[in-house]
Coordinates of C-alpha atoms and ligand atoms in Angstrom, one line a residue:
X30 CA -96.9 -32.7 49.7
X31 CA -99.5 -31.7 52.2
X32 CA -97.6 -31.8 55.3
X33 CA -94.3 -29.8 54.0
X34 CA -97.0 -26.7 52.8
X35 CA -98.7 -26.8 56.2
X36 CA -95.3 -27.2 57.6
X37 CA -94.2 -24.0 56.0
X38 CA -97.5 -22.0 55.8
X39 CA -97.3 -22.3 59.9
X40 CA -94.0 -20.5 59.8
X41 CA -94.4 -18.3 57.0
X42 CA -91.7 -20.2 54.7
X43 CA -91.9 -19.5 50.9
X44 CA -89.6 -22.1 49.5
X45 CA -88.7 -22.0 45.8
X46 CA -86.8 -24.7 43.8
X47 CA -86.5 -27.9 42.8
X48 CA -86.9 -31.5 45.2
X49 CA -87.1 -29.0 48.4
X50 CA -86.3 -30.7 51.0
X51 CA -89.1 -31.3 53.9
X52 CA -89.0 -28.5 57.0
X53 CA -88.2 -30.0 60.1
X54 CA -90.3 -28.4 63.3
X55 CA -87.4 -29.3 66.4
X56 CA -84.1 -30.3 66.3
X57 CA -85.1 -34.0 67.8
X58 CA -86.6 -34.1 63.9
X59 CA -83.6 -33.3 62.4
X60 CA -81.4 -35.4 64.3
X61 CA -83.6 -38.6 63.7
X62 CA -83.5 -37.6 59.9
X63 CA -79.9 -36.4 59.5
X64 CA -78.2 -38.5 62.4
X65 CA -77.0 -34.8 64.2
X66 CA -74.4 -36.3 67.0
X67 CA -75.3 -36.2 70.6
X68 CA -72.8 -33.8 71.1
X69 CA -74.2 -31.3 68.8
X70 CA -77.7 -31.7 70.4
X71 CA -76.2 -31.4 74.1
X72 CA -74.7 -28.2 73.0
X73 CA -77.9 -26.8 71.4
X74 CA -79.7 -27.4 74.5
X75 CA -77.1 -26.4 77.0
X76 CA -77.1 -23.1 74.9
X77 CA -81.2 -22.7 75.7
X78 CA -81.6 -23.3 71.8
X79 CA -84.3 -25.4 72.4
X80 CA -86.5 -24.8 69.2
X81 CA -85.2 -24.1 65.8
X82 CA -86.4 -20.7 64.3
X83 CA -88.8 -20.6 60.8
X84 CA -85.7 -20.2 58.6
X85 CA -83.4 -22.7 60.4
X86 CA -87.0 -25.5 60.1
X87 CA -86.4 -25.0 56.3
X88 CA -82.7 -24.0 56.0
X89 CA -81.2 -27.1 58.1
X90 CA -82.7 -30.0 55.9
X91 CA -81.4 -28.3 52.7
X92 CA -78.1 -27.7 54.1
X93 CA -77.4 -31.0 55.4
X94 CA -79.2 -32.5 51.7
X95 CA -75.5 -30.4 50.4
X96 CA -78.2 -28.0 48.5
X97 CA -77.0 -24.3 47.5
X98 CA -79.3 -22.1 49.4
X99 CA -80.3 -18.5 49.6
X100 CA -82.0 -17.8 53.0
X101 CA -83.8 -14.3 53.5
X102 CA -85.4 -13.6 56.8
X103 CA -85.7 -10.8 59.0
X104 CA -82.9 -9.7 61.3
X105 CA -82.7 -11.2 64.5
X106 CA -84.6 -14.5 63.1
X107 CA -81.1 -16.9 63.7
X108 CA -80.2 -17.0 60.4
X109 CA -76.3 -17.7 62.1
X110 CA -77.4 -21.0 63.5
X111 CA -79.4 -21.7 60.4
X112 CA -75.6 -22.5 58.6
X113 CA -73.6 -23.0 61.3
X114 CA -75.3 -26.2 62.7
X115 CA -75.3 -27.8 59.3
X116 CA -71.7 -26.5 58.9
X117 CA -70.9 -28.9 62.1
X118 CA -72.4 -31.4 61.4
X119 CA -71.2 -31.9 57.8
X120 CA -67.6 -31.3 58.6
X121 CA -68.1 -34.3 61.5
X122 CA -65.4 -33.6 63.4
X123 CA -62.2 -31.4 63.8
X124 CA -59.2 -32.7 61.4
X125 CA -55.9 -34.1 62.8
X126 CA -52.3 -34.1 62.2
X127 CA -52.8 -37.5 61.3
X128 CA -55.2 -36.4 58.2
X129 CA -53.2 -33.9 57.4
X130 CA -50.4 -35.6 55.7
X131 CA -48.9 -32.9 53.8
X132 CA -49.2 -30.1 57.0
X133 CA -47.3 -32.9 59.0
X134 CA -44.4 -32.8 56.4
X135 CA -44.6 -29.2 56.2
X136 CA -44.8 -28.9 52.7
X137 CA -48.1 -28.1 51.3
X138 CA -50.3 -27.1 53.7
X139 CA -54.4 -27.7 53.8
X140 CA -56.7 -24.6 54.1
X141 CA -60.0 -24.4 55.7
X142 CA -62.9 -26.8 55.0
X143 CA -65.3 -24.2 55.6
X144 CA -65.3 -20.5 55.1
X145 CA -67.6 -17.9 56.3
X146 CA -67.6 -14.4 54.7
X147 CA -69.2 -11.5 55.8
X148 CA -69.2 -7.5 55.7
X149 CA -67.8 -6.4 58.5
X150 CA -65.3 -7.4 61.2
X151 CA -67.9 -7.0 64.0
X152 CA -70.4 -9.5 62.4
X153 CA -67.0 -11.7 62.0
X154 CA -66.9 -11.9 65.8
X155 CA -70.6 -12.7 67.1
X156 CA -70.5 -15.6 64.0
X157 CA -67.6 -16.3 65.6
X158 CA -68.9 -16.2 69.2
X159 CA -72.4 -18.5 67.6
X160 CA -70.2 -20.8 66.4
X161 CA -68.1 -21.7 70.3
X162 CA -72.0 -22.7 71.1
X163 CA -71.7 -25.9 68.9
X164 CA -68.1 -26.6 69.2
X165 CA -67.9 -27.3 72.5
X166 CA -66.3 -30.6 73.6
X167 CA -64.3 -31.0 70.3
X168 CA -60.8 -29.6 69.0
X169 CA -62.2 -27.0 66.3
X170 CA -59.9 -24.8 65.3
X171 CA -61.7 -22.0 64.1
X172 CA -59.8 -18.9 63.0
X173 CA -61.3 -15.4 62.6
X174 CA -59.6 -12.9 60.5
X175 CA -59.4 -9.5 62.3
X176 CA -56.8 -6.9 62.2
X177 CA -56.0 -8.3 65.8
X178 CA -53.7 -11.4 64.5
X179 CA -51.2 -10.8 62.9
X180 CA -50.9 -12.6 59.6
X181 CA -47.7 -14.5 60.5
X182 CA -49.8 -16.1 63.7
X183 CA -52.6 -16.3 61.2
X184 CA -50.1 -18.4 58.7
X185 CA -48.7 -20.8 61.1
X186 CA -52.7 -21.6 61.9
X187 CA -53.2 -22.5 59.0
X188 CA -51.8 -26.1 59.0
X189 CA -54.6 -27.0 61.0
X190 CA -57.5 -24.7 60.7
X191 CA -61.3 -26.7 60.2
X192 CA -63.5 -23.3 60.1
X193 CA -62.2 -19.5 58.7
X194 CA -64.2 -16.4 59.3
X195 CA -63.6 -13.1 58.2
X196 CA -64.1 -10.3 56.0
X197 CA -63.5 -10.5 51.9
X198 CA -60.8 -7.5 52.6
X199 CA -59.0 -9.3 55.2
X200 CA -59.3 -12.9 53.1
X201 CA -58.3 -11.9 50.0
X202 CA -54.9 -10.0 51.7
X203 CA -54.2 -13.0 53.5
X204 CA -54.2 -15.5 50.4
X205 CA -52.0 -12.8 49.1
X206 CA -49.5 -13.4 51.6
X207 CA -50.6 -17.0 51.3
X208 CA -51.3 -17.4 54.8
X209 CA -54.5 -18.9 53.2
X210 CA -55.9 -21.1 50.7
X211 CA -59.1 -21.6 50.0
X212 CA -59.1 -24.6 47.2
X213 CA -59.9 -27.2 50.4
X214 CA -63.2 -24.8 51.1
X215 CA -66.2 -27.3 50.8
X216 CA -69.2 -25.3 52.6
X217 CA -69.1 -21.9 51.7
X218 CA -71.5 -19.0 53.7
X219 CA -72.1 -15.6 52.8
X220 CA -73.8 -13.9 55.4
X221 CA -75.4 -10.5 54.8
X222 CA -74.7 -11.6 51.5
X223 CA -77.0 -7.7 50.5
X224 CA -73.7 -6.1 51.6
X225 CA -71.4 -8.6 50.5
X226 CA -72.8 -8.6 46.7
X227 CA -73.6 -5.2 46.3
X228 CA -71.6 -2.8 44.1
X229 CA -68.7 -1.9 46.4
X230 CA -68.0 -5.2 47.8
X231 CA -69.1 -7.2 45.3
X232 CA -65.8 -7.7 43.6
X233 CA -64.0 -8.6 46.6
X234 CA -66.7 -11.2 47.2
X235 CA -66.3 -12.9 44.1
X236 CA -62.5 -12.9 44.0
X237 CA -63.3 -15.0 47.2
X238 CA -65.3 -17.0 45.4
X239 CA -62.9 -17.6 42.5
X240 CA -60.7 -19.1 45.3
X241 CA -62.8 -21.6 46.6
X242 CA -61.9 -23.8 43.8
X243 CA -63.2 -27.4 44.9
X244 CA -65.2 -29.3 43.0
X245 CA -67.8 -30.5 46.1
X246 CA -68.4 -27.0 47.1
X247 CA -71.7 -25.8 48.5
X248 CA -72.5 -23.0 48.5
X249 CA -74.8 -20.6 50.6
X250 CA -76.1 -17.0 51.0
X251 CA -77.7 -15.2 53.9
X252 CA -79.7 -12.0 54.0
X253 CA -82.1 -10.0 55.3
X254 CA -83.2 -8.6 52.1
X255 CA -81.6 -9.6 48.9
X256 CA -82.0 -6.2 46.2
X257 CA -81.2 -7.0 42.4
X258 CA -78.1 -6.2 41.7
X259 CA -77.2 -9.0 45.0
X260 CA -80.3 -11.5 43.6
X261 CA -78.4 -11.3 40.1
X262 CA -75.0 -12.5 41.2
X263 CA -76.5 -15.0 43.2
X264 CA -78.3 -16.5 40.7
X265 CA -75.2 -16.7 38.7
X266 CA -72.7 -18.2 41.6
X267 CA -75.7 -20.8 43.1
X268 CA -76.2 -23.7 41.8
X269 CA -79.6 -25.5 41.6
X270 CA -80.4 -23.7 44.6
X271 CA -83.4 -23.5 47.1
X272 CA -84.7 -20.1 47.6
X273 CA -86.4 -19.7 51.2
X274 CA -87.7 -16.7 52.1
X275 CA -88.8 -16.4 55.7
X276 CA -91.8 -14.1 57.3
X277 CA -93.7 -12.4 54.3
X278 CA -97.2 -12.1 55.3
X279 CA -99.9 -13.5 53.2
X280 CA -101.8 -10.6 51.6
Ligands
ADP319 P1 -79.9 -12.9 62.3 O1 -78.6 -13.3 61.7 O2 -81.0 -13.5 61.5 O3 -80.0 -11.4 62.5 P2 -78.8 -14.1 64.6 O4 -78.2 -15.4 64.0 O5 -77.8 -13.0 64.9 O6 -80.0 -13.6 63.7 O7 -79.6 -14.6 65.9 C1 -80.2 -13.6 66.8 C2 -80.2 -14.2 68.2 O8 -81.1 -15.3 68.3 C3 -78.9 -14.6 68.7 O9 -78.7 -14.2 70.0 C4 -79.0 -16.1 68.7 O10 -78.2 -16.8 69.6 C5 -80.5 -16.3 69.0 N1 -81.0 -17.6 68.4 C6 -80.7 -18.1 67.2 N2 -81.4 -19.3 67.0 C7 -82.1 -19.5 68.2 C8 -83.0 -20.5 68.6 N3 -83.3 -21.6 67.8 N4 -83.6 -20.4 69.8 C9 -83.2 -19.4 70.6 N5 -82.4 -18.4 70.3 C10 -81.8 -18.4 69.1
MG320 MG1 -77.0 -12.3 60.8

């Protein structure tokens, strides 16, 4: 309608797809619509994220919708945020023992709910440090892959991880070692997806993907640009997504 184009024309949002969900201006919007806890709106404030950037406006409300998205905007623009927030709010709140039946026995144990890939184990860490912002005041365990941990400390996390980060090297050698499965992965982020579907990686990537065999999963990709050979696969893995591309001046 009217309002959504103006919403988007004022922060230069080009947003392709079908039912595309409405932008929403501040994060008061988005928790009136979406019922974000208090606890996640405390902690975007006590983090002086006071307004949400022009790709989290349009890349919140189609994340928490459970839409597949590719997001393209400029570096620097908080395209983190723009899937991390939605990440915590759809996964609601850390998981317990208690709903962990099969952990508690010891037998077969649960992997991550939500995975976040990207291309380098740098990038790994400042996601990492993005997402402490919204997770304070609850029991998250969130577990980056680096070469730091070793993989036996990184197997006996398992049992109770909510949130994985790492690289598609360092995933796909720990579900070799099957300090990891992946077939629990609902919400499913590639961030500088250009790198991470390009020729050299892109295998990696999609073995990754092959993993995450559950049958809710969403799926998202983030990027700065998004060249063909990256834009092919994604069209391929995405389902019924909503292309938003973020700061392309009108001519
Ligand atoms: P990108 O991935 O698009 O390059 P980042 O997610 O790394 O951008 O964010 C860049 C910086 O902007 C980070 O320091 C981040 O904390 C900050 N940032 C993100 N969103 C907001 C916001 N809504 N308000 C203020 N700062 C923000
Ligand atoms: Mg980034």
């Amino acid at each position: 309608g009217d309002e959504s184009s103006t919403g988007r024309s004022i922060h230069r949002i080009a947003a392709t797809g079908s039912r595309i969900p409405e932008p929403a201006g501040d994060f008061e919007i988005l928790s009136q619509r979406y019922g974000l806890s208090q606890l996640l709106l405390d902690n975007l404030a006590s983090n002086e994220l006071s307004h949400p950037t022009a790709i989290q406006c349009q890349a919140v409300p189609i994340l928490l919708e459970k839409r597949d998205l590719a997001g393209i905007s400029p570096t620097g623009t908080g395209k983190t945020l723009a899937y991390v927030l939605p990440m915590f709010a759809l996964l609601g709140s850390p998981l317990t023992s208690k709903d962990r039946p099969e952990a508690q026995q010891g037998t077969k144990e649960h992997g991550p709910r939500a995975l976040i890939v990207c291309p380098t184990r740098e990038l790994a860490g400042q996601i990492y440090n993005e997402c402490m912002k919204l997770a304070q005041g609850r029991k998250w365990n969130i577990l980056l892959f680096s070469k730091g941990a070793s993989s036996s400390e990184q197997k006996k996390a398992m049992g109770k991880v909510d949130i994985v980060i790492g690289t598609p090297l360092r995933i796909l050698a720990a579900i070799r070692e099957e300090a990891i499965r992946l077939d629990n992965v609902r919400y499913l982020v590639l961030d500088e997806a250009d790198n991470l579907l390009d020729t050299d990686f892109g295998k990696q990537t999609e073995e990754v993907l092959e993993s995450c065999t559950h049958p809710d999963l969403q799926k998202c990709i983030f990027s700065a640009t998004l060249p063909q050979v990256a834009e092919r696969v994604a069209k391929r893995v995405l389902v019924d997504p909503v292309r938003v591309v973020v700061g392309v001046k009108d001519s």
